[in-house]
Tab-separated table of C-alpha atoms and ligand atoms in Angstrom:
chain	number	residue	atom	x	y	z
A	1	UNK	CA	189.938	91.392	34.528
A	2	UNK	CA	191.378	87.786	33.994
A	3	UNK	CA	191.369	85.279	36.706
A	4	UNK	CA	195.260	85.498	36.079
A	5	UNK	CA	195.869	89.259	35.945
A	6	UNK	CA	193.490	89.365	38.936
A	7	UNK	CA	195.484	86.364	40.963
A	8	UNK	CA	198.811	88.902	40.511
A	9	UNK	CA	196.734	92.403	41.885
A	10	UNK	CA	195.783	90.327	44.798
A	11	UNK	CA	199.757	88.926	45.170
A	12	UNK	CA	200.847	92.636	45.068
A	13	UNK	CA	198.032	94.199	47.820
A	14	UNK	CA	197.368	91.514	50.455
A	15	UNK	CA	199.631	90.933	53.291
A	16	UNK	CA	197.580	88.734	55.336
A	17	UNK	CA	198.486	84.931	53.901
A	18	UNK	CA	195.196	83.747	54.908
A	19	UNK	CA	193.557	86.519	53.248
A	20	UNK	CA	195.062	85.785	50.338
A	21	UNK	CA	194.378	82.673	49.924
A	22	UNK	CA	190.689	82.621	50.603
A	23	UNK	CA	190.805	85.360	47.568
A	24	UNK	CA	192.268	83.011	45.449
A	25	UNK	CA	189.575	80.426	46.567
A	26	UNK	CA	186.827	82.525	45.696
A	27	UNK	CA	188.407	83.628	42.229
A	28	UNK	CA	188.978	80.424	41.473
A	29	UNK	CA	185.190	79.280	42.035
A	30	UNK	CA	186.108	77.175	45.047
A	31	UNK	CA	183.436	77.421	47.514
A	32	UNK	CA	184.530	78.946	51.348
A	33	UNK	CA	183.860	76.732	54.366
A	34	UNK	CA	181.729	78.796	57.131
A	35	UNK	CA	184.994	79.353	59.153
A	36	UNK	CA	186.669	80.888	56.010
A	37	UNK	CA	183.357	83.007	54.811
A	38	UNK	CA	183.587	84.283	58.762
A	39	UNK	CA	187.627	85.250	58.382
A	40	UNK	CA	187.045	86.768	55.115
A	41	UNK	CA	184.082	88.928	56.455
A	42	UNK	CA	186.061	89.752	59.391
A	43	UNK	CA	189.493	90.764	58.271
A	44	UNK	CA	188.910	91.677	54.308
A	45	UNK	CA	188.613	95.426	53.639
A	46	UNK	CA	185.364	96.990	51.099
A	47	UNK	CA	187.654	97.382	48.423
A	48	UNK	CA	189.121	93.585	48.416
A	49	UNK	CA	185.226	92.420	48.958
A	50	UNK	CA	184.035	94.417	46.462
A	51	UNK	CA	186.892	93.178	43.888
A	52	UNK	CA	186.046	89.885	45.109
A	53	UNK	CA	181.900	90.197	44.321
A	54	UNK	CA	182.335	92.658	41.172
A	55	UNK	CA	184.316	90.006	40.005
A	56	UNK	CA	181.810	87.183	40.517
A	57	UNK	CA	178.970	89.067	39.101
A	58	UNK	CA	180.190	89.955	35.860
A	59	UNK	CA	181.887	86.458	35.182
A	60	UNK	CA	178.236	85.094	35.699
A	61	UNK	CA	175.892	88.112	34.769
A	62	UNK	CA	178.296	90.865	32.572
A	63	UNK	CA	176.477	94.291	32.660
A	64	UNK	CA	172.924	93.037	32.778
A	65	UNK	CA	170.910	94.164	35.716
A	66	UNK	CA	167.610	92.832	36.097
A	67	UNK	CA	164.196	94.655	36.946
A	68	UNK	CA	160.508	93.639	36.186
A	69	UNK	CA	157.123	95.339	36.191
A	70	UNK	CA	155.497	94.531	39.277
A	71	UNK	CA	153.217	96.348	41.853
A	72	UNK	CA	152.473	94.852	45.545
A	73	UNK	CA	148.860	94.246	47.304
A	74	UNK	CA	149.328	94.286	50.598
A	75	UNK	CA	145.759	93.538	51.665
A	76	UNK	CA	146.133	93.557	56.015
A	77	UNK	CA	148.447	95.094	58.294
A	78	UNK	CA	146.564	93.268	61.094
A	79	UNK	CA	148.679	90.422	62.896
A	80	UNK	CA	148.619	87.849	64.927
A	81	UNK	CA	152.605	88.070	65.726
A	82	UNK	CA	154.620	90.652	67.697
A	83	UNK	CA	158.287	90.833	65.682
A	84	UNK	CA	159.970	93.622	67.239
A	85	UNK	CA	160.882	95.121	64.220
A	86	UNK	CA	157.956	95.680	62.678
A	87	UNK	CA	157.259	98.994	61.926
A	88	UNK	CA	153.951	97.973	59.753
A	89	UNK	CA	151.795	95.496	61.478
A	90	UNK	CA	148.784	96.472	64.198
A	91	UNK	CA	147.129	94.288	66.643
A	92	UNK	CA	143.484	92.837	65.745
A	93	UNK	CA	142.308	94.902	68.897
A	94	UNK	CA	143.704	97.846	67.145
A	95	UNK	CA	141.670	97.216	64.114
A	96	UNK	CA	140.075	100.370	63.924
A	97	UNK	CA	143.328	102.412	64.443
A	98	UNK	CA	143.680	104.535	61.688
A	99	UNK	CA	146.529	103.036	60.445
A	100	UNK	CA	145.572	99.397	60.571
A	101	UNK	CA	143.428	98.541	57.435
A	102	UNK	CA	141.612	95.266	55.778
A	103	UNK	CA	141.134	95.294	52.222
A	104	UNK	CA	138.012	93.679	51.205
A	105	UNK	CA	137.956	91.481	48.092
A	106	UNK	CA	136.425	93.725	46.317
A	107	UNK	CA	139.200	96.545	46.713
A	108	UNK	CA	141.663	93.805	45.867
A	109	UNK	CA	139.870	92.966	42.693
A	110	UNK	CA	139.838	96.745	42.144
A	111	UNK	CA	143.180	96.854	42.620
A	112	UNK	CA	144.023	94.284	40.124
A	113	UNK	CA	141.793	95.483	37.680
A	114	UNK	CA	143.219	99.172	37.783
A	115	UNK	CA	146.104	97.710	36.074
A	116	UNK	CA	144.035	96.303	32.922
A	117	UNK	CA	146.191	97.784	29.914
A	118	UNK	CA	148.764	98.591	31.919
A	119	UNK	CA	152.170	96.710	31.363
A	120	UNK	CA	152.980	94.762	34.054
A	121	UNK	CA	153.691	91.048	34.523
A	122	UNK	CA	154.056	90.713	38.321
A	123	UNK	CA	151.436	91.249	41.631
A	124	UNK	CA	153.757	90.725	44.498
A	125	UNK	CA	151.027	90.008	48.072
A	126	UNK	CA	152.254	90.049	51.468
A	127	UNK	CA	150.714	91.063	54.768
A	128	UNK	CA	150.165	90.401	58.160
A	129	UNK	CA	148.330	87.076	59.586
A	130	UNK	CA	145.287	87.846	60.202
A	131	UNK	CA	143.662	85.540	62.327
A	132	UNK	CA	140.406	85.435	59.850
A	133	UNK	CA	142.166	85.583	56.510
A	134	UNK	CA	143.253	81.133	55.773
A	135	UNK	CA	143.623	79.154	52.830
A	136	UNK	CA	140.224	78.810	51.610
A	137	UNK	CA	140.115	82.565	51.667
A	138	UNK	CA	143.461	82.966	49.515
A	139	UNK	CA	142.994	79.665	47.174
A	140	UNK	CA	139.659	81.449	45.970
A	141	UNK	CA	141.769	85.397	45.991
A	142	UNK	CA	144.401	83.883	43.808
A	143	UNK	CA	141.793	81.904	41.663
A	144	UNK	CA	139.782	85.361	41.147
A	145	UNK	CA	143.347	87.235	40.692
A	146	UNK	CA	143.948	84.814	37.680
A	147	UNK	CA	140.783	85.155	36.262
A	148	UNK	CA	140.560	88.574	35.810
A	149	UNK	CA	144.048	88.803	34.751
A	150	UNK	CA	145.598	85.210	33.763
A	151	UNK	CA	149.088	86.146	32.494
A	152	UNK	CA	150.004	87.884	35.930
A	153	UNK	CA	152.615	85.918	38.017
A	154	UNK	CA	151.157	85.684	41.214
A	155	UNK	CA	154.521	85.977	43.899
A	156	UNK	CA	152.815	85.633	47.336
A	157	UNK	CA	152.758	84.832	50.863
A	158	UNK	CA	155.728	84.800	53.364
A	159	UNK	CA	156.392	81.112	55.038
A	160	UNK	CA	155.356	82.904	57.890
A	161	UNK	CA	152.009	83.927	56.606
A	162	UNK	CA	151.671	79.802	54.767
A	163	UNK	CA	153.340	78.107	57.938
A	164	UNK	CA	149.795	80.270	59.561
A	165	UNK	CA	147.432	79.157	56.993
A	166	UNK	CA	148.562	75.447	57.036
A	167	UNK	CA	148.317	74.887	60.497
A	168	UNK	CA	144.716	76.115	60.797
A	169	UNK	CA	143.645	74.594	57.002
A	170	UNK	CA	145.571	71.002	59.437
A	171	UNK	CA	146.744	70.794	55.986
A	172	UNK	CA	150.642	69.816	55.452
A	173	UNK	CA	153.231	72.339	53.747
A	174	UNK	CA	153.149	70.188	50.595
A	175	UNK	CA	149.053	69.796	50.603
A	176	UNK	CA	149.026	73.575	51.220
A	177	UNK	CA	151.257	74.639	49.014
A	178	UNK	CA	149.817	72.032	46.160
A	179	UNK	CA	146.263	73.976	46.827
A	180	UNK	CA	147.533	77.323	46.255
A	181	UNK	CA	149.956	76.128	43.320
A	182	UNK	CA	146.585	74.876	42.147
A	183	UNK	CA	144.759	78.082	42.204
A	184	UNK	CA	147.221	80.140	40.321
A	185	UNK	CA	150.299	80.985	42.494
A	186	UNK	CA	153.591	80.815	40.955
A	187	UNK	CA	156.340	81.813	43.484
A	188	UNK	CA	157.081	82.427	46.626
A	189	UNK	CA	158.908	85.568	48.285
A	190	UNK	CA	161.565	85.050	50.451
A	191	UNK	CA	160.174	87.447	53.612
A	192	UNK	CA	160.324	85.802	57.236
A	193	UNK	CA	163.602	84.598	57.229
A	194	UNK	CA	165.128	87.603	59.511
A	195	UNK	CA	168.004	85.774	61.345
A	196	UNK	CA	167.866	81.793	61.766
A	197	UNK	CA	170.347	81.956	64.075
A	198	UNK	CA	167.597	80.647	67.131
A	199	UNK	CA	168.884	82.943	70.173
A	200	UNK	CA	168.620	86.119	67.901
A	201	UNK	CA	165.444	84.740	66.629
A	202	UNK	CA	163.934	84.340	69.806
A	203	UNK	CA	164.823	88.146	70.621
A	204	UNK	CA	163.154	89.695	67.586
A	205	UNK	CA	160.278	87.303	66.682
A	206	UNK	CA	160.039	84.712	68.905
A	207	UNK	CA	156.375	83.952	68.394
A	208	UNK	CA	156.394	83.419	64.568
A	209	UNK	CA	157.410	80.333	62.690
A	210	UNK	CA	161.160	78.837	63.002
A	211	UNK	CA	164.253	79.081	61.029
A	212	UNK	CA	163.651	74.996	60.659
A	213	UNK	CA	160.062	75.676	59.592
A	214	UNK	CA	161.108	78.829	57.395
A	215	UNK	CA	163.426	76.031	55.310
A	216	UNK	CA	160.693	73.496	55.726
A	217	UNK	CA	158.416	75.317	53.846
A	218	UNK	CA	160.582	76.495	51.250
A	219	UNK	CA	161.619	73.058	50.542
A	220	UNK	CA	158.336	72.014	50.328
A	221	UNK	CA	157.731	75.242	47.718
A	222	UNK	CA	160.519	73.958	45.531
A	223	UNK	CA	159.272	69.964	45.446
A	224	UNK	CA	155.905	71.006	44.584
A	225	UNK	CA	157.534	73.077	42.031
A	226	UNK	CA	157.009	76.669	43.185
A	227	UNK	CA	160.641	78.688	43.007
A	228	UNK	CA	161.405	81.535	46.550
A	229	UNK	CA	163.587	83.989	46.868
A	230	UNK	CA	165.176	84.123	50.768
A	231	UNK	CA	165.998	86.996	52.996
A	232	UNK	CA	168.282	88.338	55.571
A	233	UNK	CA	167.173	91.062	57.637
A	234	UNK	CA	170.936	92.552	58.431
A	235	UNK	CA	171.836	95.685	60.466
A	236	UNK	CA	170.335	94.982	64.229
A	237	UNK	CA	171.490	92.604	66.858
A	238	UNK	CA	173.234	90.101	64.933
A	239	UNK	CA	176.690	89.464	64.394
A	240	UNK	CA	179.047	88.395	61.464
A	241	UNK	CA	178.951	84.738	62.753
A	242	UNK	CA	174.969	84.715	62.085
A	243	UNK	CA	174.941	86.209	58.915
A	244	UNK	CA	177.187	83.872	57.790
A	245	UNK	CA	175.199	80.642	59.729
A	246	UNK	CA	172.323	82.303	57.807
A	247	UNK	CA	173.659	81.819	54.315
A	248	UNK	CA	175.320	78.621	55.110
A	249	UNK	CA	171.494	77.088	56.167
A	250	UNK	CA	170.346	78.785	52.387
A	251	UNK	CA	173.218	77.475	50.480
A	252	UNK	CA	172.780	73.868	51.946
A	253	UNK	CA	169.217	74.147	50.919
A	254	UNK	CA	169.767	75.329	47.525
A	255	UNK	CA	172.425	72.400	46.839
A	256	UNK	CA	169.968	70.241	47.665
A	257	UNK	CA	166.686	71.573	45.446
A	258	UNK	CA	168.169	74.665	43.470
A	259	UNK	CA	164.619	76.095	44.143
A	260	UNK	CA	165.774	79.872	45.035
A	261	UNK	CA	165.644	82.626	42.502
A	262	UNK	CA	167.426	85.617	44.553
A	263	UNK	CA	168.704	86.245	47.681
A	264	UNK	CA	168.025	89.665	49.095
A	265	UNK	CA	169.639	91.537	52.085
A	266	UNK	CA	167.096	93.381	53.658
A	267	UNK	CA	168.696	96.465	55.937
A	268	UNK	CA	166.974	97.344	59.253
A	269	UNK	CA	165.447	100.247	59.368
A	270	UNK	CA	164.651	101.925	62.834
A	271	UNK	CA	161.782	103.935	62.744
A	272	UNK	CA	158.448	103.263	64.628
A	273	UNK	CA	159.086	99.611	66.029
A	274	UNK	CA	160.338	98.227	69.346
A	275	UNK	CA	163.601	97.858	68.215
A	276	UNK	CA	164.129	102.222	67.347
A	277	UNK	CA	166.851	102.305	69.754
A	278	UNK	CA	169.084	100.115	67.435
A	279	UNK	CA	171.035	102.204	65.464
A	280	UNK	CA	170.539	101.473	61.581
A	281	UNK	CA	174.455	100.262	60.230
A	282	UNK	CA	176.463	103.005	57.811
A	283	UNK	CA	176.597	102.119	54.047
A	284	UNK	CA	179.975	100.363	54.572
A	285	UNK	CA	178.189	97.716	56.407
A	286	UNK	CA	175.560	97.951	53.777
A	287	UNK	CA	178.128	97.638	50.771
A	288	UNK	CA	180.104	94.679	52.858
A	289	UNK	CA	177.007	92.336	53.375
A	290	UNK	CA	175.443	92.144	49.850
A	291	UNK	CA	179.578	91.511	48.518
A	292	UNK	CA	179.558	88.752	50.823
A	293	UNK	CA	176.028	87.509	49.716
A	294	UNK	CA	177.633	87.165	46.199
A	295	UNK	CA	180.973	85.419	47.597
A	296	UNK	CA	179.342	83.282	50.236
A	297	UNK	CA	176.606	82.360	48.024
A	298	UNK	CA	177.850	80.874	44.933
A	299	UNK	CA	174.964	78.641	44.176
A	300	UNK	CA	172.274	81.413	44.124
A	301	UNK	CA	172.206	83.142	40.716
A	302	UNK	CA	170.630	86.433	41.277
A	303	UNK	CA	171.628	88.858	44.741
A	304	UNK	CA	168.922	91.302	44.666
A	305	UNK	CA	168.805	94.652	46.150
A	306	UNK	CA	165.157	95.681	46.830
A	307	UNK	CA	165.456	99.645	46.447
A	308	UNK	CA	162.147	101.213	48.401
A	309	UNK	CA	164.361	99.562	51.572
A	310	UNK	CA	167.802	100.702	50.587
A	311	UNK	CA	167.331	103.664	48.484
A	312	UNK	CA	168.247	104.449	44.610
A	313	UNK	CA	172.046	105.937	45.149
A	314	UNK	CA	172.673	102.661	47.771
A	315	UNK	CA	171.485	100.790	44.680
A	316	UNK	CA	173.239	101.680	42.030
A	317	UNK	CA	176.609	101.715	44.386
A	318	UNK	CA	175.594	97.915	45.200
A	319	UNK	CA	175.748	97.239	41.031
A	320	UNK	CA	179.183	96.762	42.033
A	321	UNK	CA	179.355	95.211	45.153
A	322	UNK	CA	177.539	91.826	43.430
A	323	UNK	CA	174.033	92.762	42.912
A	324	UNK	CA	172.432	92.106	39.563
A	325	UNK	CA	168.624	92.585	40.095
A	326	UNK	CA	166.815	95.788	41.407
A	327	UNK	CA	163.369	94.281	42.058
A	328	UNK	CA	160.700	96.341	40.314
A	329	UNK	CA	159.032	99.095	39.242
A	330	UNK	CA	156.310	98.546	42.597
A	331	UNK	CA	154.617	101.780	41.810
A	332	UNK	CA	153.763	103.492	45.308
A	333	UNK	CA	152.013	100.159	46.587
A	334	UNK	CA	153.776	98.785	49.833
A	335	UNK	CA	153.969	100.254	52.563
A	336	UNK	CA	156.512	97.980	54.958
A	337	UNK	CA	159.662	100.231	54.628
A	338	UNK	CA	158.200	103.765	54.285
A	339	UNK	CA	156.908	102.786	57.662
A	340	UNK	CA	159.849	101.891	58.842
A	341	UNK	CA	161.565	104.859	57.886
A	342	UNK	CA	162.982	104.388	54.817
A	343	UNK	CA	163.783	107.560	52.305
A	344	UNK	CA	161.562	106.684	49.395
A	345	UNK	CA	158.314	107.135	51.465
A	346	UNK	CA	156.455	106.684	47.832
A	347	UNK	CA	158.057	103.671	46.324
A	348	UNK	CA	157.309	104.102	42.435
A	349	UNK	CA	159.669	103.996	39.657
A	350	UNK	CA	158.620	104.554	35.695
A	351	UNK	CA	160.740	102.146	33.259
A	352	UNK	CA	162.607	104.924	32.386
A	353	UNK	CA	163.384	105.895	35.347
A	354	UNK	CA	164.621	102.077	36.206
A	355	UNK	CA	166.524	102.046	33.117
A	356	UNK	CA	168.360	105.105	33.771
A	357	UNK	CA	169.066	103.875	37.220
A	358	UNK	CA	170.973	101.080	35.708
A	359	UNK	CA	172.175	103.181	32.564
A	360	UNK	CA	173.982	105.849	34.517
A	361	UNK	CA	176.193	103.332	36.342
A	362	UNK	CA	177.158	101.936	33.170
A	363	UNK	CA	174.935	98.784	33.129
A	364	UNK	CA	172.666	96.797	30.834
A	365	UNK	CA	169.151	96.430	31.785
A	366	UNK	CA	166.785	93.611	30.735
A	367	UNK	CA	163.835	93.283	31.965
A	368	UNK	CA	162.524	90.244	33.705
A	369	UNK	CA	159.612	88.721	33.977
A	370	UNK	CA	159.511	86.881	37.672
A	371	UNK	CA	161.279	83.607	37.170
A	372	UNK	CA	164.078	85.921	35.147
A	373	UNK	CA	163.414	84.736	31.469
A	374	UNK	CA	164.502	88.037	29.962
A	375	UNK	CA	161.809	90.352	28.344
A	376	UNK	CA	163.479	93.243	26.803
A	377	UNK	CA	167.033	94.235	26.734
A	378	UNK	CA	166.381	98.286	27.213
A	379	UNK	CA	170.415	98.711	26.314
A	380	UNK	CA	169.027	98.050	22.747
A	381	UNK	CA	165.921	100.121	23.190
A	382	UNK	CA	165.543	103.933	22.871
A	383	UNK	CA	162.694	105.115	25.873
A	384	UNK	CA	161.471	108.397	24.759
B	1	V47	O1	160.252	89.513	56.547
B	1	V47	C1	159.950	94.226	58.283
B	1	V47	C2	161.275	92.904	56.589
B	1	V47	C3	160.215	91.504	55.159
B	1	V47	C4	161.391	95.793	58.744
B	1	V47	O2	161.058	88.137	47.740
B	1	V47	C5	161.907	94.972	57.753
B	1	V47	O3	161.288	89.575	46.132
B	1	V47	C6	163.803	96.242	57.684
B	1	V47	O4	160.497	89.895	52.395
B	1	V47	N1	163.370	97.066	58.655
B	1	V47	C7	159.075	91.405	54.165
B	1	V47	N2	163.104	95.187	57.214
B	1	V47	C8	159.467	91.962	52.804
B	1	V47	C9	160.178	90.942	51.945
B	1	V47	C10	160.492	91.240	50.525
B	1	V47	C11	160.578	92.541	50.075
B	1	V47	C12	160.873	92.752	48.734
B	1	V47	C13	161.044	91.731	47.848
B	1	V47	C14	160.942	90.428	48.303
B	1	V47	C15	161.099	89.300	47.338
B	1	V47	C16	160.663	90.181	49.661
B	1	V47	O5	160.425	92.865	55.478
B	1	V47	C17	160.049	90.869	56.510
B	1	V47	C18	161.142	91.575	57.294
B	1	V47	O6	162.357	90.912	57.141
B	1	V47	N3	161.001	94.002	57.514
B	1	V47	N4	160.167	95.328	59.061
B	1	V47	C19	162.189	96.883	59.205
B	1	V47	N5	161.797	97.685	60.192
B	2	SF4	FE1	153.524	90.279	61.390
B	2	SF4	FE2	155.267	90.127	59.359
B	2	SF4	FE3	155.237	92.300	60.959
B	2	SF4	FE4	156.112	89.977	61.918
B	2	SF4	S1	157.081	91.172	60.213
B	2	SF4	S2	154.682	91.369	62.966
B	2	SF4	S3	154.812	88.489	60.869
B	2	SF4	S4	153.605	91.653	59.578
């Protein structure tokens, strides 16, 4: 659709005057205040959000949908922090539980190396903070990673887990960050953000690092020259108002270094933490907050939905609600959300099966590699 033939649907179906003119805003590229991203939220309906996001997507993006080949080492659950949603991580007194675990280098060399000939371009490594595991310990992991396999991307560590490591390395963000950029990393993930909104923060993870040092160290990523993704962890306690304060804190941030690659929505899932008597939000709420991600967030170019969380069907709905990347192919190697209660208690998908994810909603999908340079265009491919 046309910005003009759009500009008339919206004359003909909205009734609210303020509605309509924060529409026009948005279709006109004109970024909303916090006050009018929080009215929008509020009062719009799904359809006139999803209108407003579609639109925004395929002005910037068209069809294409990106995905990349990517699996996940995960190499402790043990942690040092208590978040109350946390369906994963185990106490270092519960170390021999059976379902706390510590991989040794060795199995995380294995790891890597059962990949040799396989085609793949991405090792994505998050955990708990453990109290033993610092930088030394991950400079030389990432330095081994590389040289067993030197065209990988390395994506790793949460500013959670690198506030952790800094601190006891008495190294700054920038030093730290330096070291590891040194050894081989190349991006960061954009876990540990939850909700920066400090009075819901201090509810469900009050004893990790702070919204100001989650931005801290991502700022410090991007001037040392290492992009991040950021996250929202949606569907609990907060409101509209802090999802909103949330993206207005990112969007500052990324006017200032343009460091961010994606922004993804993560949905709470219920199942086996100390927050289970939170009901987990319907898909309308699902739907509503990744179209607002695309509206509110007009300087981030890629809204991602991260599938072993939300599900395949929820992500190939959100292909028109504003997303444009489905994360990767992971192959059956974290274990955060099946934990948590999530449907796909095996994350793995095949390329074909990624492609025809995308295919059957009548989408293009290129593959990535992780600072989205595109690979392959599978729309011009035939997968047998
Ligand atoms: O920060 C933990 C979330 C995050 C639950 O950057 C939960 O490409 C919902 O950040 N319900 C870590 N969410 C994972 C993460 C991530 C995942 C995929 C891709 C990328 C990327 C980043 O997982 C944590 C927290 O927000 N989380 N427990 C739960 N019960
Ligand atoms: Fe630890 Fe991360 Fe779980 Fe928090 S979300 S308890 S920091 S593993």
């Amino acid at each position: 659709m046309t910005n003009h033939s759009i500009s008339s649907l919206l004359d003909l179906t909205i009734k609210d005057s303020k509605l309509l003119t924060l529409s026009k805003k948005v279709i006109e590229s004109n970024r909303l205040s916090p006050q009018e991203g929080l009215y929008l939220y509020q009062n719009a309906d799904l359809s006139l959000l999803a209108m407003l996001a579609n639109y925004i997507r395929e002005n910037r993006h068209g069809n294409k949908t990106y995905f990349n080949k990517n699996f996940h080492i995960e190499p402790t659950n043990i942690c040092v922090f208590d978040c109350k949603f946390c369906s994963y991580s185990k106490m270092l007194r519960d170390k021999e539980d059976f379902d706390a675990w510590e991989m040794s280098e060795e199995e995380i060399y294995s790891a890597i190396k059962s990949y040799n000939n396989i085609d793949i371009t991405e090792v994505h490594i998050v955990g708990g903070v453990h109290p033993k595991m610092g930088l030394e310990y991950f400079k030389n992991l990432i330095q081994n990673i590389k040289a067993i396999r030197p065209e990988l991307h390395v994506k790793a560590f949460t500013a959670v887990e690198l506030d952790y490591m800094c601190r006891k390395a008495k190294v700054s963000y920038k030093e730290g960050l330096q070291i590891l950029k040194d050894a081989g990393q190349g991006s960061l993930p954009g876990g540990g953000a939850e909700i920066f909104d400090e009075k819901i923060r201090e509810q469900i993870c009050k004893d990790k690092c702070t919204s100001a040092e989650w931005l801290e160290m991502h700022e410090a990523a991007h001037s040392v020259g290492m992009p991040s993704n950021a996250t929202m962890l949606y569907g609990h306690i907060e409101t509209y108002e802090h999802l909103i304060d949330h993206m207005n804190r990112l969007r500052d941030l990324q006017d200032k270094t343009g460091g961010f690659n994606a922004f993804i929505p993560l949905k709470f899932r219920n199942k086996n933490n100390q927050m289970s008597g939170i009901e987990e939000v319907n898909i309308i709420e699902d739907l509503k907050v990744f179209a607002m991600s695309r509206i509110y967030l007009d300087n981030f170019n890629h809204i991602k939905a991260y599938w072993p969380m939300i599900g395949r069907k929820t992500t190939q709905l959100l292909l028109a609600f504003g997303v444009n990347d489905i994360d990767g192919t992971v192959d059956d190697s974290t274990k955060i959300y099946s934990m948590a209660g999530s449907e796909e208690q095996n994350p793995a998908m095949t390329t074909e099966q990624m492609v025809a994810l995308i295919k059957e909603v009548g989408r293009q999908p290129i593959e990535r590699d992780s600072v989205y340079n595109e690979l392959h265009d599978y729309s011009l491919i035939e997968l047998v």
